mmCIF file of C-alpha atoms in Angstrom:
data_model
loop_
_atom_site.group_PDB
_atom_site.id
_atom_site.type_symbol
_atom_site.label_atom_id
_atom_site.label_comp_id
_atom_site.label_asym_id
_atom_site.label_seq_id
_atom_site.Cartn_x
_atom_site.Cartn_y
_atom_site.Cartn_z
ATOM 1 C CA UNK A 1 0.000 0.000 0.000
ATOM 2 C CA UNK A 2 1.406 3.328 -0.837
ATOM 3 C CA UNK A 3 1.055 5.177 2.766
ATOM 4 C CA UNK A 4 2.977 2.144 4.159
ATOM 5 C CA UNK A 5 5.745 2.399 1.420
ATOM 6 C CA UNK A 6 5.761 6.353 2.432
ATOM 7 C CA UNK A 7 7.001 5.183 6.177
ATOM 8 C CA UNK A 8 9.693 3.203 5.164
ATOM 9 C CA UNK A 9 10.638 6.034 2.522
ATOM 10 C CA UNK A 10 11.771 8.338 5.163
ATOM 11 C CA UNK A 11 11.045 9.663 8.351
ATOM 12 C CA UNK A 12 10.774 13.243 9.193
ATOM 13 C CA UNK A 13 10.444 15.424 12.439
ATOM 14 C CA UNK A 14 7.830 18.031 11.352
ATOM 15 C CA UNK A 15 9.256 20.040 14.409
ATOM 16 C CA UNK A 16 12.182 20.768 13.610
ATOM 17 C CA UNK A 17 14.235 20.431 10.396
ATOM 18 C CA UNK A 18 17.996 20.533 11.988
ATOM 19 C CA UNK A 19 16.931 17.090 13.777
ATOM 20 C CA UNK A 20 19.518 14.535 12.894
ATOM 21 C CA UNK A 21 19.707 11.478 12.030
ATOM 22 C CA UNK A 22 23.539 10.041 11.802
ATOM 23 C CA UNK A 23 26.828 12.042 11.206
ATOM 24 C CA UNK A 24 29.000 10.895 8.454
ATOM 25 C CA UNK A 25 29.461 10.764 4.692
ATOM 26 C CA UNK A 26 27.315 7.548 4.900
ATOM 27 C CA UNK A 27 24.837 8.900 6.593
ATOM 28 C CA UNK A 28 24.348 12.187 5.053
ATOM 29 C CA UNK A 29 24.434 10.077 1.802
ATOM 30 C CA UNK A 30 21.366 8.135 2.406
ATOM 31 C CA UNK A 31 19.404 10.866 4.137
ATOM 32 C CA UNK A 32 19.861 12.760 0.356
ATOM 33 C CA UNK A 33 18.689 9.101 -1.374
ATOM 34 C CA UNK A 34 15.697 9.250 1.317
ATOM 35 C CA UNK A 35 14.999 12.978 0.565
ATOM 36 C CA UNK A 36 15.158 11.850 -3.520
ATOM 37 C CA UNK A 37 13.016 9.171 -3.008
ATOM 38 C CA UNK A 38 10.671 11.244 -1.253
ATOM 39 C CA UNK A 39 10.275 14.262 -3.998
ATOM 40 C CA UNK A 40 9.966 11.513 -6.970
ATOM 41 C CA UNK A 41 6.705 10.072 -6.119
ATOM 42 C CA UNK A 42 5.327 13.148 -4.279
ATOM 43 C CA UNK A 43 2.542 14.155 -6.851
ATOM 44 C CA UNK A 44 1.296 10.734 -7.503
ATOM 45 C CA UNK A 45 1.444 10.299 -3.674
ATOM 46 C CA UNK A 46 -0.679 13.470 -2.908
ATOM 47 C CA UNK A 47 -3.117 12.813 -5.361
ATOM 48 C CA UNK A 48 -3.374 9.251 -3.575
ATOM 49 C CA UNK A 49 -4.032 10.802 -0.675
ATOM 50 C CA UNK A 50 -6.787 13.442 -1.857
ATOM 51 C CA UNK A 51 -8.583 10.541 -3.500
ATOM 52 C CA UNK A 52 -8.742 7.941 -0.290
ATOM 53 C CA UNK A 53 -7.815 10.256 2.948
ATOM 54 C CA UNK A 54 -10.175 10.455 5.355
ATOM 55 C CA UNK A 55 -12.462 13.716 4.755
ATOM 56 C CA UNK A 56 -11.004 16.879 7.068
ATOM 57 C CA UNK A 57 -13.057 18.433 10.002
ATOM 58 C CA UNK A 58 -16.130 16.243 8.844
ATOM 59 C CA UNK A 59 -16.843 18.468 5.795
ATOM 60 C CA UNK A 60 -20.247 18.659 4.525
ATOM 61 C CA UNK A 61 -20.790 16.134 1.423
ATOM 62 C CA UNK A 62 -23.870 15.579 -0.500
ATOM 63 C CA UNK A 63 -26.067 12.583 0.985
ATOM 64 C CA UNK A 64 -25.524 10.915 -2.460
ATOM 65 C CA UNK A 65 -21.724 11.717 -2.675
ATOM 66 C CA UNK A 66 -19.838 9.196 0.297
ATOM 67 C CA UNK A 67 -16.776 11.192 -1.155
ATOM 68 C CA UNK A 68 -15.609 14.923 -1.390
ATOM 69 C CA UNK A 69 -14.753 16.297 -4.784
ATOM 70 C CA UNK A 70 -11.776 18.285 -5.222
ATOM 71 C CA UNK A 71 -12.079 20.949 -7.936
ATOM 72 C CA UNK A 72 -8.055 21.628 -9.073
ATOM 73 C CA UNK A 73 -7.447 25.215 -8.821
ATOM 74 C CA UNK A 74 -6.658 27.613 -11.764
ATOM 75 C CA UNK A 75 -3.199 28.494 -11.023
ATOM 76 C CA UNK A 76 -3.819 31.827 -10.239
ATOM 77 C CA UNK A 77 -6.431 30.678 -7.279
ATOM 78 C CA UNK A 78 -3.318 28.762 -6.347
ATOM 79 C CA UNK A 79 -0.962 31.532 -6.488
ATOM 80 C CA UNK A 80 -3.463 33.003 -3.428
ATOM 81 C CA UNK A 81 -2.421 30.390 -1.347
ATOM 82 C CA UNK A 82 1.267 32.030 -1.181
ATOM 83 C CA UNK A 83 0.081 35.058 -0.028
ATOM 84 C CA UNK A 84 -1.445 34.355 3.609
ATOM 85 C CA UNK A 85 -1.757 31.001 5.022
ATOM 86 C CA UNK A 86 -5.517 31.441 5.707
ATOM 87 C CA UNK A 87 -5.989 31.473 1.618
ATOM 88 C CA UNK A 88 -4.806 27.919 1.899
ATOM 89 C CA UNK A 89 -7.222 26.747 4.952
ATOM 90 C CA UNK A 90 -9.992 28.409 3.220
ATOM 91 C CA UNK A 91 -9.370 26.264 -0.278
ATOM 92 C CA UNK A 92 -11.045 22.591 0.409
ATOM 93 C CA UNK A 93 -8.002 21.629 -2.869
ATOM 94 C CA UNK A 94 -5.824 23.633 -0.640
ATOM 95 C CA UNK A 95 -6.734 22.773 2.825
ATOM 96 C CA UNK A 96 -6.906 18.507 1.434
ATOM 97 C CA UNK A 97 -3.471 19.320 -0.104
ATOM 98 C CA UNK A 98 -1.642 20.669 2.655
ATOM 99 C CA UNK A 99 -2.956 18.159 4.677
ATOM 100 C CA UNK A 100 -1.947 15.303 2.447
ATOM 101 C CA UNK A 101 1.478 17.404 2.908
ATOM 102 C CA UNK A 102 1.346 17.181 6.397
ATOM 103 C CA UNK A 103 0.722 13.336 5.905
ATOM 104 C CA UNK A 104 3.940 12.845 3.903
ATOM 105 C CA UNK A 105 6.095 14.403 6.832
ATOM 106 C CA UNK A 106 4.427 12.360 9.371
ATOM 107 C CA UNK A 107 2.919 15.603 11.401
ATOM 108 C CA UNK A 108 -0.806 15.721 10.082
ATOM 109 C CA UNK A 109 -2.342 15.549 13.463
ATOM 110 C CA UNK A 110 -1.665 19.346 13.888
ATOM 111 C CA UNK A 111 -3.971 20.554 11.123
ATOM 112 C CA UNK A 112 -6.591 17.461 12.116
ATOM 113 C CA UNK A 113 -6.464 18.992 15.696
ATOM 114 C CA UNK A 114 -7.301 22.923 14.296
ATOM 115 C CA UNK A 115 -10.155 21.369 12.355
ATOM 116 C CA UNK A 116 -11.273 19.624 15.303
ATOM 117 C CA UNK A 117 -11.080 23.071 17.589
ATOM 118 C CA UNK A 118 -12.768 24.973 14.210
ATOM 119 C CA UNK A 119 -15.824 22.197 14.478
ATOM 120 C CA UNK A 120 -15.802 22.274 18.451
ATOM 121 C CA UNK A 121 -16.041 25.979 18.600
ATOM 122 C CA UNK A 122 -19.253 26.049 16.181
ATOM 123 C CA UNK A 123 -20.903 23.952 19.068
ATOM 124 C CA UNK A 124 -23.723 24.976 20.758
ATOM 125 C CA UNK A 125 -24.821 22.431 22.891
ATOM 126 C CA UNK A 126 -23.418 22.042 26.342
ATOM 127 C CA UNK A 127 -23.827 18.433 26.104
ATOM 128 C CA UNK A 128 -21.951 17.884 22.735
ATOM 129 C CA UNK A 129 -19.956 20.739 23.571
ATOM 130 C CA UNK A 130 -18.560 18.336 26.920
ATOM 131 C CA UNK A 131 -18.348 15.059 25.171
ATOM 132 C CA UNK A 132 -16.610 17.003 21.695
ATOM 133 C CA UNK A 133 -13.702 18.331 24.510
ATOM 134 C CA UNK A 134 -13.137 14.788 26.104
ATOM 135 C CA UNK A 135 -12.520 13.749 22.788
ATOM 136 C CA UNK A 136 -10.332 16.009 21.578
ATOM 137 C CA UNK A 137 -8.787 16.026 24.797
ATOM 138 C CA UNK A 138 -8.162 11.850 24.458
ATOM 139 C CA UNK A 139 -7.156 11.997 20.729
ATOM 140 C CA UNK A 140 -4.879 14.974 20.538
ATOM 141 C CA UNK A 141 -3.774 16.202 24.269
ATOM 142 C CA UNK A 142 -3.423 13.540 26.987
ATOM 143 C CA UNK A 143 -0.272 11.465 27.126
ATOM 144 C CA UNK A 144 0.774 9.424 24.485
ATOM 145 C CA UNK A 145 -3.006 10.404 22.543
ATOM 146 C CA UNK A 146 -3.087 8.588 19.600
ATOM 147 C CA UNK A 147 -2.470 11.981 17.506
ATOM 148 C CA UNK A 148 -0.494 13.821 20.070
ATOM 149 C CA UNK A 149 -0.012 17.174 19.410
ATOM 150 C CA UNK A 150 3.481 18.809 20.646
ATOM 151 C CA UNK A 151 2.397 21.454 23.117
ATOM 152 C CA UNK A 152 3.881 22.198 26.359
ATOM 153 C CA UNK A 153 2.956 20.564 29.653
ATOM 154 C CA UNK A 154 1.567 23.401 31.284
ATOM 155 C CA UNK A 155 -0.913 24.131 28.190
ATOM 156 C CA UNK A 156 -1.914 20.795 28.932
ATOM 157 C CA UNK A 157 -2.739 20.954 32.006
ATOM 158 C CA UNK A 158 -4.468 23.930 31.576
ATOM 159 C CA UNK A 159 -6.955 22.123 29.149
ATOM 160 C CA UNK A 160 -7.370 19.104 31.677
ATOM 161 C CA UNK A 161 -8.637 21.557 33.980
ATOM 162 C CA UNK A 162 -10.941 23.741 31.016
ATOM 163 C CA UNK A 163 -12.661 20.498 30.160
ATOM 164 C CA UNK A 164 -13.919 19.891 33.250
ATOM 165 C CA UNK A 165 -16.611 22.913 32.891
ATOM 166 C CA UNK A 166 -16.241 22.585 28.997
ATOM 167 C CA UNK A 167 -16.858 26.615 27.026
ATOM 168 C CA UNK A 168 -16.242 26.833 23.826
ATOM 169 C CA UNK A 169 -12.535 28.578 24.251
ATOM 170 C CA UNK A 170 -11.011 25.199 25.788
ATOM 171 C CA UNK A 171 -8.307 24.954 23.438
ATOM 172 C CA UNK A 172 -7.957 28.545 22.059
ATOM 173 C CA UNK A 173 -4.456 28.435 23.391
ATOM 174 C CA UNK A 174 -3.383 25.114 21.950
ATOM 175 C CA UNK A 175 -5.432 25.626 18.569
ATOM 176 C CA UNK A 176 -2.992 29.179 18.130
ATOM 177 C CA UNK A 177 -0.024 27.412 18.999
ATOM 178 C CA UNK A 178 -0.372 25.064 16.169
ATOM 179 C CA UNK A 179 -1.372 27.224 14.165
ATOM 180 C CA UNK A 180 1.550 29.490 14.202
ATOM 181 C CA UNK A 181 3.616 25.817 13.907
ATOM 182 C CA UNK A 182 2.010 25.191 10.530
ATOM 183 C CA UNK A 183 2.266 28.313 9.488
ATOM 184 C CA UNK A 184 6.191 29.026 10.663
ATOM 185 C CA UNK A 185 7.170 25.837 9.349
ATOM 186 C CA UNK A 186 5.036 23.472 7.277
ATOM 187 C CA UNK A 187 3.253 26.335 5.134
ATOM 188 C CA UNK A 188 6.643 27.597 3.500
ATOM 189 C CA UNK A 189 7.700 23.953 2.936
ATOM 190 C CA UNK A 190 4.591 23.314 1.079
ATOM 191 C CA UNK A 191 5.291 26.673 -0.826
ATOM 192 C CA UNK A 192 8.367 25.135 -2.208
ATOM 193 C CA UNK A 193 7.129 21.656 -2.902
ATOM 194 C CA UNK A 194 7.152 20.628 -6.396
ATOM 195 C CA UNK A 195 2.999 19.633 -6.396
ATOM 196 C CA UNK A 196 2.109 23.186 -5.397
ATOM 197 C CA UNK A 197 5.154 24.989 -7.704
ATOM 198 C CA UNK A 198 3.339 22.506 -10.442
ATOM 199 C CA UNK A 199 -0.174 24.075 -9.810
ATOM 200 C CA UNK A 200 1.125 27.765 -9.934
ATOM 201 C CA UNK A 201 2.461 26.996 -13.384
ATOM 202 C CA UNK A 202 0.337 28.412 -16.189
ATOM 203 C CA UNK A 203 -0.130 26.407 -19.009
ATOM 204 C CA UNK A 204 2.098 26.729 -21.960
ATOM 205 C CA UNK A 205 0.416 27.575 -25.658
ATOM 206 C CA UNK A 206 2.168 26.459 -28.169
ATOM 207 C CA UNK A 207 1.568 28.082 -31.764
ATOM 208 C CA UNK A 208 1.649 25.757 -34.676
ATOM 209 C CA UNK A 209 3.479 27.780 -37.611
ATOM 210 C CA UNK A 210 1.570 28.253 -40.761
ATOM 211 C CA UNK A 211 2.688 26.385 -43.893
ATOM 212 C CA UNK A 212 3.776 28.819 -47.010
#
């Protein structure tokens, strides 16, 4: 399957990019092979991932549609995205491609968890509004959460004890802490990936001279 051929590609700390992994010619050697192998596949990988990942924050889809449809930008609706990184949120092609970027550097539980605080915030009901934060709290805060986000401890702590009388501005501090992680570090990656430099591109017209 291709996501499990994407894990033993390469692995990448979407935290920081100076992590290392090995000193040495050898090892510096294989982390460029990695990277290579990485970049090659990357736009038959994303589109992959638009067609079978998971739907985002629980769009809306038509009752006779099981699956969202992506509409490819022009390239100058993706030339928008450069200029703020809520153009990108706001694109569904946009948002479903930088997540699929997230996915291919192993970090996409930080834009799954700013859906999840966009959806809980639109809650009005104090009873979904309670269960919504102990889930949130279980998938993306507690201790080794299955999609741990990396906040600090005393953020978290601070949402244990928010949860308990659950308001809509639980994880306001959290949800802006990602945020700014996305948009300090993924967002100017996936500026300069190949798939996105590919949709910028405007198509070239080639003119056919004229016999004499």
């Amino acid at each position: 399957m291709m996501q499990s051929a994407m894990f033993l590609a390469v692995q990448h700390d979407c935290g920081s990019m100076d992590k290392s992994s090995g000193s040495g010619p050898r090892s510096e050697e294989k982390r460029e092979k990695m990277k290579r192998t990485l970049l090659k596949d990357w736009k038959t990988r994303l589109s992959y991932f638009l067609q079978n990942s998971s739907t985002p924050g629980k769009l809306k889809t038509s009752k006779k549609s099981k699956q969202e449809t992506f509409i490819k930008p022009s390239p100058e609706e993706a030339q928008l995205w450069s200029e703020a990184f809520d153009e990108l949120l706001a694109s569904k092609y946009g948002l479903a491609a930088f997540r699929a970027f997230l996915k291919s550097e192993f970090c996409e539980e930080n834009i799954e968890f700013w859906l999840a605080c966009e959806d809980f915030k639109k809650t009005k009901s104090p009873q979904k509004l309670s269960s919504k934060a102990r889930k949130i709290y279980t998938d993306f805060i507690e201790k080794e959460a299955p999609k741990e986000i990396n906040i600090d401890f005393q953020t978290k702590t601070q949402i244990a004890q928010n949860i308990q009388e659950a308001t809509s501005g639980c994880f306001t501090t959290a949800q802006k802490r990602v945020y700014s992680l996305m948009e300090n570090n993924s967002y100017p990656r996936f500026l300069e990936s190949e798939f996105y430099q590919d949709l910028c591109k405007k198509p070239q017209i080639t003119i056919e001279p004229h016999a004499t």
